[in-house]
Amino acid sequence: MSARDEMLARIRRARGDASEGPPVPGSYRVAGEHAPGSDAVVAQLVDRLEDYRATVVRAGGDDVAIGAAVAAALAGRGIHEVVHAPGVPDAWVRGVHVARSDDGTASARDLDAVPAVVTGSVAAVSETGTIALDGGPLCGRRALSLVPDTHVCVVRVQDVVQTVPEGLGRLDPTRPTTLISGPSATSDIELSRVEGVHGPRTLVVVLAG
Amino acid sequence: MSTFLGMPQGRVPGPAADTAVGQLTGDRPFPAAARDALGNTQLRRNLAHATSTIRAKRAAVVGEVPDWEALREAGSAIKADTMARLPELLEQLEANVTARGGTVHWARDAAEANRIVLDLVRATGENEVVKVKSMATQEIGLNEALEGAGITAHETDLAELIVQLGHDKPSHILVPAIHRGRSEIREIFAREMPGVDPGLTDEPAVLAAAARTHLREVFLRAKVAVSGANFGVAETGTLTVVESEGNGRMCLTLPETLITVMGIEKVVPTWRDLEVFLQLLPRSSTGERMNPYTSSWAGVTPGDGPQEFHLVLLDNGRTRALADDLGRTALHCIRCSACLNVCPVYERTGGHAYGSVYPGPIGAVLTPFLTGITGGSDPNDSLPYASSLCGACYDVCPVKINIPDLLVELRAEHTEAHAARHRLPTSEAAAMKAAAWVMADPKRFARVGRAATRGRHGIRQGKPVLPLPPPLSGWTASRDVPSPPAETFRDWWARTRGDRP
Amino acid sequence: MRIALFVTCLGDVLFPDVARATVAVLERLGHDVVFPEAQTCCGQMHTNTGYQHDAVGLVRHHVDVFEQAMARGCEAVVAPSGSCVGSVRHQHAAVARRSGDEALAVRAEAVAARTFELSELLVDVLGVTDVGAAYPHRVTYHPTCHSLRLLGVGDRPLQLLRAVRGIDLVELPAADSCCGFGGTFSVKNADTSTAMLADKMSAVLATDAEVVTAGDASCLMHIGGGLSRLRTGVRPVHLAEILASTA
């Protein structure tokens, strides 16, 4: 008997007669009390992001305003070269001296030599200060937003929801997805949180709209 | 079968995990191992500091969730439903992972899982792998199996790295190096980390930066990664890993081949179920509203991440636990470690005393359910007694595992297994039987109570005149004994209320 | 109200003053206390140490005795012990079910539904917080684990203590940490138990209290035994004794 068949047989014998568990109570909150994109959720998102040491920059909703905010954030850090997700509008990176669109050919080592990355995002959850990237053109492949040490991520206010269920509801589970809540961190030394380990040590969120 | 009295009719437990492979058992019973830990003041200080820090953080972020109890109820129900439909859900997970370009393997036990992973690594021709912190691979002793075959396994989680460089064992589910303080970690890094700056300080930020530098090159060159999984979604074939440092993302994203080892109990029915667990887990675990990074992937995505993906589904005693109504609930565990952090026993002994990679309250139940209770001298037989049954673990468990009830059940299974294996009862069993006989009858009980009052002359200044034998001497070593009263309550009642001569 | 006293085996044999104090408080409030003399022990020690087979008979006996008391007009059963009430309410039916005796389990549930720990009975059932006690001492209260977490008595004991005249009630640091008793845990894992006790004693001593009180004689025996060994002079006094005091 194959390991598969034997394990499934074991599980069936241990489980007993086919059954269903108790009904899952749906009494937890799915939607928050504030509408997506409302001032309340945006304010909460800013508060939670900053609490976990992300930098938040507010910008207007048009691409030019976003581009100005991106350029200022990078220049303020002395960064003049970025790689960006292929779906990022040119206007977002027009103010950066060297901006390369990712065509998927750069190796991890190549990406390691680039100081910053600019991506968009597909959703954000205010209660947890979480930003979702789905591997699509606006967010880029996962390595892109991981290897460079500074990640500038544009979040549109209309994509900001209050709760985790609302946020996950906007994602496609078959896509390679990354949920980001602040810069990389560790609590492994005496359980004190330290920001900045392997992922980008600097996370700048440009909140647009 | 006496060890499965609580088991519903018609259910057959799978085989117990083999304790010879992997790390599910120690070499001494808990009380003996605990004694050493209790004598180590540095360890006690590290643990007290770390657990009190995390307790306060958890309490603060749980307190801000208005529907926390509803989420716990939902988490518990989803897990119960999962166990009830486990074979169907695993088949669905397998079908979806396969449809999206992954390969699913089934491992009956630790040795088989190690063999599968080893063969997969060998097939790549590589001689090193990067690893994401994973309880399942620790449980099966994968690193040792790989090392034995000449393959280097790089632990990339900071705490795991501290443990690996320190030639140590993990002592906590979430923070395997919780028993180490910053100065000890500095020493380990200075001694064991190749090329480390000798001027390294013991600031956590400096130590974390040293780990970043040390592992960067490893991440950039690694071709094979091994991970665990926090959740596997049956309806979509999506695997999820929850982490903080980005080492997980590095491993899950940069290599060409990814091998994920997942216990069969980690499957969940739907993507929507994660909306419950992704709220429960980080707040219970690190005391954060959300952990910095959560990665999800389904099979293989062209142009993004590893182009070869293997999922190894592990039994290793889980079907043994599954057959038992209470043991099944131990499989609900999402490895948050909140129960460790609140446990007054764990806080004082640390994780090594438990012998298993699963320490603390959940380990004291999960480990014996996986390996079986022998009724003999197996160290795991001592685990269910490593608790004062204070119940703090149950209060914080995000999926409401009633750990005190499980401990009580395992104690019963232990005494029953012992009775089944031995002709003579233990002195404790004989004493319990005698006590039950006395207490079954009010007249006998009254007589014995009266005799106890006469025994009060045998106690002077809180100490018995004649030394007590073990285990009762364990009481008198640190506590005085109360002097029995001149009269029992029932005698006083009879005398003053005159109901009875 | 007619109330049956469940004295507990430990209360009967080692701490009769606690049981007498329980009777005194309830009688002072005008209630009729009955002591079913056939009672022995709830079997908690057996259950928690792994001897559920031996506990079944004790559960059956307990259910027989208090069912009869209820049949004779007792509306409630009270015990000055969170732990023993916890066993009745949380374990009795489970022990019966595990032994395959569903009928006993159902009867045990009926008895459990009418069984209360002293502070629950006073505050919830009888609706009293001021029992007319006076106790001019500096006191700190340790919430025992089973009253706190198994029964969820919350601040009921504190409500009762705050109403005691002359009392100087001081908060115990890390009050909800286990004292380390845990029944046979205290001898099977004596070293760990003692380490827990040491921290509890430090907390008690930090309050400068003369008296440490709790709703369980067993935990008090443990804490008091340690305090006495160290000759600290801090006395363990059960909640019922403070509530009975009119000094």
XYZ file of C-alpha atoms in Angstrom, chain B residues 75 97 122 129 144 166 212 215 261 277 322 329 345 393 395 411 413 415 426 437 452 466 474:
23
model
C -11.279 29.277 15.419
C -1.628 21.883 -5.110
C 19.713 15.180 -3.529
C 19.414 24.275 2.083
C 20.182 15.992 11.786
C 25.045 27.747 20.188
C 21.321 39.989 8.517
C 22.708 35.291 6.214
C 6.729 19.917 5.448
C -6.647 32.667 12.238
C -7.107 12.015 16.055
C -8.519 18.876 20.175
C 5.463 26.028 35.367
C -3.347 28.185 29.389
C -7.868 31.196 29.131
C -3.105 11.295 33.758
C -4.568 7.112 30.623
C -2.343 5.243 35.504
C 2.282 1.578 42.494
C -12.427 2.900 49.938
C -6.192 12.274 62.168
C 8.800 11.382 62.397
C 8.376 16.856 49.036
